[in-house]
C-alpha cells in the first residue's frame, strides 16, 4: 500500500508540473497564436538555473566534470529560474517574432535545441551529458515525521499551479489579454488601432517562458538529478498535445489536458510487464495519446474546453 501511495503521489506531482508547462504554452498559442516549439528549452533553462545556483560546490574528486556550484538558498534558485527562462524567451522572441507559422515553429525549435546543446557541452557548469546530481530539496529532512515528503511537495506544486492559473487568467481577461486575442485572430486589426503588436508578442513570449522555467525549477528540485536528455523536443510535443486536447485558449483546459495526457503516460508505466502486450506499452502509450488527439480534433476541433471566441472567429477554417 505504501508503494502504491508513493506512486500515486509521484504521478500527481508530475501532472502538476506539466500542467504549469501547459499554462505557459496556452499563453503562447491559445492567447497569442504563436506557434512556439521551444517550451522544452525554457523548461531546461529554468531547471538548470535553479539547480546550478542551489547545488553545493562540487568536489572535483567526485564530480570531475562539474566544479562550479553556488550553494544559494533554494528560494533564490526558484526565483531566478523564471527570470532566466523569461529572458531566454525574450531573446528568442526578439530574433523570431516577425516570423509566422511554420517558420516561427522551426526557429523556436532550433532555439530550444541550441539551449540544450549548450547545456550538454558546457560541462564545467552543467555537468554536460552526465547527470547533475545533489540538487537540494526544499525542507528535506525538516518536515514532521507524520507528513510524507511527496505530500508536502505535491502541496507546493499545487500552490504554484493555482497561483499560475489565477495570474494567467487575470492576464487573459485584462486589456493586455484582449490585445493578445486580437493579435491571435487578425494582427492587422490591433495594428490599425495603433497597438505595437511586436511588443505584445514579446511580453507573451517572456511570460510563457517564465512560467515554464518555474516548472523546470520544481522539476529539478523534485527529481534530485537532471540531464539534458530530459529536455528533448518530444517534451514540447507532449505539451502541445495537452493544450490541443484541453482546448487552446482555456487555462482550465490546459490543466485538464495535462491531467489526461500525463495520466496516460504515467499510469501505463506502472502496469506489470507480464500483461498482454506489456512489452509494447511504450509504443501503445503514444498510440493511445495519438488516437485521443485525433478524436478530439475531429469531434471537438477547439478542444474539450476550447475558447468559444476562437470558434466564433473560425480560426481553424469555417466560422459559424
XYZ file of C-alpha atoms in Angstrom:
320
model
C 0.000 0.000 0.000
C 2.845 2.366 0.862
C 4.427 1.765 -2.527
C 1.112 2.378 -4.311
C 0.589 5.628 -2.380
C 4.096 6.754 -3.299
C 3.498 6.042 -6.981
C 0.231 7.977 -6.882
C 1.944 10.984 -5.324
C 4.773 10.886 -7.872
C 2.193 10.813 -10.677
C 0.259 13.737 -9.201
C 3.417 15.825 -8.789
C 4.473 15.198 -12.392
C 0.953 16.045 -13.600
C 1.081 19.298 -11.650
C 4.438 20.321 -13.110
C 3.304 19.503 -16.646
C 0.118 21.485 -16.058
C 2.288 24.511 -15.241
C 4.099 23.990 -18.553
C 0.751 23.745 -20.358
C -0.304 27.103 -18.886
C 2.767 28.722 -20.436
C 2.077 27.084 -23.786
C -1.518 28.281 -23.667
C -0.286 31.855 -23.245
C 1.761 31.461 -26.434
C -0.666 29.564 -28.637
C -4.087 29.838 -27.041
C -3.943 33.559 -26.252
C -1.497 34.955 -28.817
C -1.465 32.437 -31.664
C 2.321 31.960 -31.527
C 3.438 28.613 -32.934
C 6.156 28.079 -30.323
C 8.196 24.856 -30.220
C 10.780 25.999 -27.668
C 8.971 25.012 -24.475
C 11.388 22.200 -23.624
C 14.204 24.761 -23.872
C 12.501 27.117 -21.412
C 11.888 24.168 -19.098
C 15.573 23.186 -19.300
C 16.874 26.713 -18.693
C 14.722 27.021 -15.581
C 15.741 23.594 -14.274
C 19.473 24.129 -14.774
C 19.412 27.702 -13.457
C 17.809 26.623 -10.196
C 19.966 23.512 -9.905
C 23.277 25.299 -10.521
C 22.511 28.145 -8.135
C 21.459 25.873 -5.263
C 23.766 22.860 -5.630
C 26.767 22.835 -3.272
C 30.217 23.345 -4.758
C 31.251 20.065 -6.357
C 34.149 18.012 -5.104
C 36.465 17.726 -8.115
C 37.461 14.273 -6.982
C 33.840 13.097 -7.113
C 32.420 15.330 -9.816
C 35.368 15.946 -12.082
C 33.170 17.283 -14.862
C 31.493 19.824 -12.602
C 33.434 22.071 -10.237
C 31.094 25.065 -10.009
C 28.255 25.360 -7.521
C 26.853 28.388 -5.726
C 25.022 26.848 -2.765
C 22.380 29.593 -2.666
C 19.091 29.021 -0.792
C 16.504 27.107 -2.772
C 14.163 30.098 -2.838
C 16.849 32.040 -4.731
C 17.038 29.329 -7.377
C 13.267 29.169 -7.703
C 13.091 32.939 -8.148
C 15.973 33.036 -10.630
C 14.608 30.182 -12.793
C 11.585 32.062 -14.231
C 13.674 35.210 -14.666
C 16.372 33.401 -16.651
C 13.854 31.426 -18.716
C 11.856 34.604 -19.359
C 14.979 36.392 -20.570
C 15.744 33.446 -22.842
C 12.195 33.612 -24.174
C 12.571 37.351 -24.721
C 15.841 36.836 -26.601
C 14.327 34.108 -28.740
C 11.288 36.260 -29.389
C 13.375 39.257 -30.483
C 15.092 37.118 -33.110
C 11.955 35.396 -34.396
C 8.871 37.447 -33.567
C 8.419 38.718 -37.122
C 8.100 35.166 -38.396
C 4.792 33.347 -38.587
C 3.505 29.803 -38.808
C 5.942 27.086 -39.786
C 8.895 29.481 -39.899
C 8.348 30.527 -36.288
C 7.984 26.874 -35.264
C 11.291 25.944 -36.942
C 13.215 28.839 -35.400
C 11.866 28.270 -31.896
C 12.569 24.536 -32.126
C 16.122 25.355 -33.191
C 16.413 27.775 -30.270
C 15.379 25.110 -27.785
C 17.845 22.614 -29.243
C 20.593 25.259 -29.145
C 19.954 25.768 -25.424
C 20.051 22.015 -24.817
C 23.282 21.606 -26.767
C 24.908 24.449 -24.835
C 23.914 22.715 -21.617
C 25.329 19.436 -22.963
C 28.681 20.970 -23.900
C 29.367 23.384 -21.028
C 30.328 20.598 -18.649
C 32.295 22.920 -16.344
C 28.992 24.432 -15.257
C 26.234 21.932 -16.023
C 27.964 18.508 -15.866
C 27.352 18.236 -19.616
C 25.867 14.924 -20.720
C 26.443 13.497 -17.277
C 23.820 13.793 -14.589
C 23.867 16.939 -12.473
C 23.313 15.457 -9.024
C 22.820 16.539 -5.423
C 20.163 19.139 -6.216
C 18.716 20.095 -2.815
C 15.057 19.652 -1.981
C 13.099 22.314 -0.088
C 12.658 21.451 3.611
C 14.012 17.967 3.026
C 14.630 16.396 6.430
C 12.875 19.246 8.258
C 9.269 18.093 7.919
C 7.310 16.386 10.698
C 7.508 12.613 10.586
C 3.750 12.382 10.010
C 3.989 14.397 6.775
C 5.419 12.373 3.854
C 7.730 14.447 1.689
C 5.803 13.715 -1.509
C 2.620 15.051 0.075
C 4.410 18.279 1.033
C 5.897 18.660 -2.447
C 2.562 17.983 -4.089
C 1.090 20.765 -1.960
C 3.877 23.084 -3.126
C 3.267 22.194 -6.776
C -0.498 22.702 -6.392
C 0.118 26.084 -4.755
C 2.306 27.196 -7.663
C -0.182 25.758 -10.171
C -3.153 27.577 -8.637
C -1.198 30.819 -8.420
C -0.115 30.482 -12.052
C -3.666 29.696 -13.150
C -5.078 32.739 -11.332
C -2.345 35.036 -12.671
C -2.632 33.947 -16.294
C -6.417 34.016 -16.180
C -6.083 37.597 -14.972
C -3.774 38.367 -17.891
C -6.210 36.778 -20.341
C -9.152 38.846 -19.088
C -7.230 42.124 -18.820
C -6.787 44.741 -21.591
C -3.384 43.138 -22.208
C -5.048 39.784 -22.836
C -7.654 41.297 -25.129
C -4.873 42.725 -27.304
C -3.270 39.265 -27.409
C -6.587 37.778 -28.515
C -6.870 40.394 -31.228
C -3.362 39.526 -32.430
C -4.351 35.862 -32.458
C -7.413 36.488 -34.592
C -6.062 39.099 -37.010
C -2.884 41.034 -36.237
C -3.757 43.776 -38.704
C -6.702 44.899 -36.558
C -4.743 45.877 -33.413
C -2.054 47.371 -35.661
C -4.688 49.589 -37.270
C -5.686 50.728 -33.779
C -2.126 51.799 -33.031
C -1.014 48.835 -30.928
C 2.632 47.767 -31.071
C 1.884 44.108 -31.705
C 5.547 43.133 -31.689
C 5.916 44.379 -28.106
C 2.826 42.457 -27.014
C 4.145 39.277 -28.632
C 7.459 39.677 -26.821
C 5.652 40.038 -23.496
C 3.663 36.905 -24.251
C 6.849 35.031 -25.152
C 8.567 36.118 -21.948
C 5.625 35.330 -19.660
C 5.015 31.869 -21.111
C 8.749 31.092 -20.974
C 8.999 32.322 -17.376
C 6.264 30.021 -16.100
C 7.881 27.106 -17.959
C 11.158 27.994 -16.225
C 9.407 27.910 -12.855
C 8.093 24.462 -13.747
C 11.672 23.457 -14.575
C 12.811 24.585 -11.132
C 10.120 22.491 -9.449
C 11.146 19.522 -11.584
C 14.858 19.841 -10.787
C 14.347 20.093 -7.025
C 11.999 17.128 -7.008
C 13.893 14.621 -9.134
C 17.192 15.492 -7.364
C 19.240 14.929 -10.535
C 18.827 16.177 -14.114
C 20.464 15.624 -17.503
C 19.969 17.108 -20.995
C 18.082 14.060 -22.311
C 15.159 15.042 -20.072
C 14.525 18.071 -22.291
C 14.235 16.640 -25.790
C 11.747 18.075 -28.351
C 9.237 15.292 -27.659
C 8.522 17.044 -24.361
C 7.331 20.116 -26.278
C 5.138 17.930 -28.482
C 3.567 16.387 -25.369
C 2.749 19.854 -24.013
C 1.215 20.750 -27.381
C -0.983 17.649 -27.163
C -2.149 18.709 -23.689
C -3.137 22.191 -24.856
C -4.876 20.922 -28.005
C -6.832 18.224 -26.163
C -7.792 20.540 -23.313
C -8.641 23.414 -25.617
C -6.394 26.235 -26.793
C -7.439 29.493 -25.186
C -8.692 27.829 -21.999
C -6.374 27.677 -18.995
C -8.648 25.201 -17.278
C -8.487 23.166 -20.488
C -4.669 23.286 -20.447
C -4.682 21.815 -16.947
C -7.272 19.193 -17.922
C -5.193 18.215 -20.942
C -2.130 17.831 -18.733
C -4.075 15.563 -16.383
C -5.259 13.365 -19.273
C -2.021 13.085 -21.264
C 0.342 12.834 -18.305
C -2.029 10.466 -16.551
C -1.972 8.113 -19.536
C 1.818 8.303 -19.749
C 2.446 7.732 -16.048
C -0.225 5.167 -15.245
C 0.893 2.878 -18.063
C 4.434 2.965 -16.662
C 3.241 1.158 -13.547
C 1.476 -1.695 -15.332
C 3.258 -5.067 -14.961
C 5.263 -6.227 -17.943
C 3.710 -9.699 -17.941
C 0.270 -8.469 -19.059
C -0.709 -8.952 -22.730
C 1.325 -6.569 -24.911
C 3.140 -5.446 -21.753
C 6.440 -5.105 -23.612
C 4.782 -2.830 -26.156
C 3.472 -0.333 -23.606
C 5.883 2.497 -24.531
C 4.575 2.409 -28.104
C 0.940 1.749 -27.203
C 1.052 4.750 -24.875
C 1.905 7.031 -27.784
C -0.746 5.382 -29.960
C -3.435 5.957 -27.315
C -2.493 9.621 -26.972
C -2.388 9.990 -30.755
C -5.828 8.420 -31.185
C -7.197 10.646 -28.431
C -5.699 13.704 -30.109
C -7.208 12.771 -33.483
C -10.590 12.113 -31.884
C -10.623 15.486 -30.124
C -9.590 17.312 -33.304
C -12.310 15.529 -35.274
C -15.228 15.845 -32.861
C -14.214 18.958 -30.908
C -11.774 20.972 -33.070
C -11.337 23.590 -30.339
C -10.599 21.079 -27.591
C -12.582 19.811 -24.652
C -12.790 23.249 -23.045
C -11.781 25.362 -26.021
C -12.299 29.087 -26.161
C -15.709 29.790 -27.731
C -14.328 33.057 -29.072
C -11.951 31.062 -31.266
C -14.843 29.008 -32.589
C -16.892 32.079 -33.441
C -13.904 33.623 -35.205
C -13.462 30.446 -37.258
C -9.723 30.272 -36.620
C -9.381 26.754 -37.924
C -11.428 27.416 -41.004
C -15.146 27.808 -41.456
C -16.639 30.052 -38.795
C -20.142 29.514 -37.546
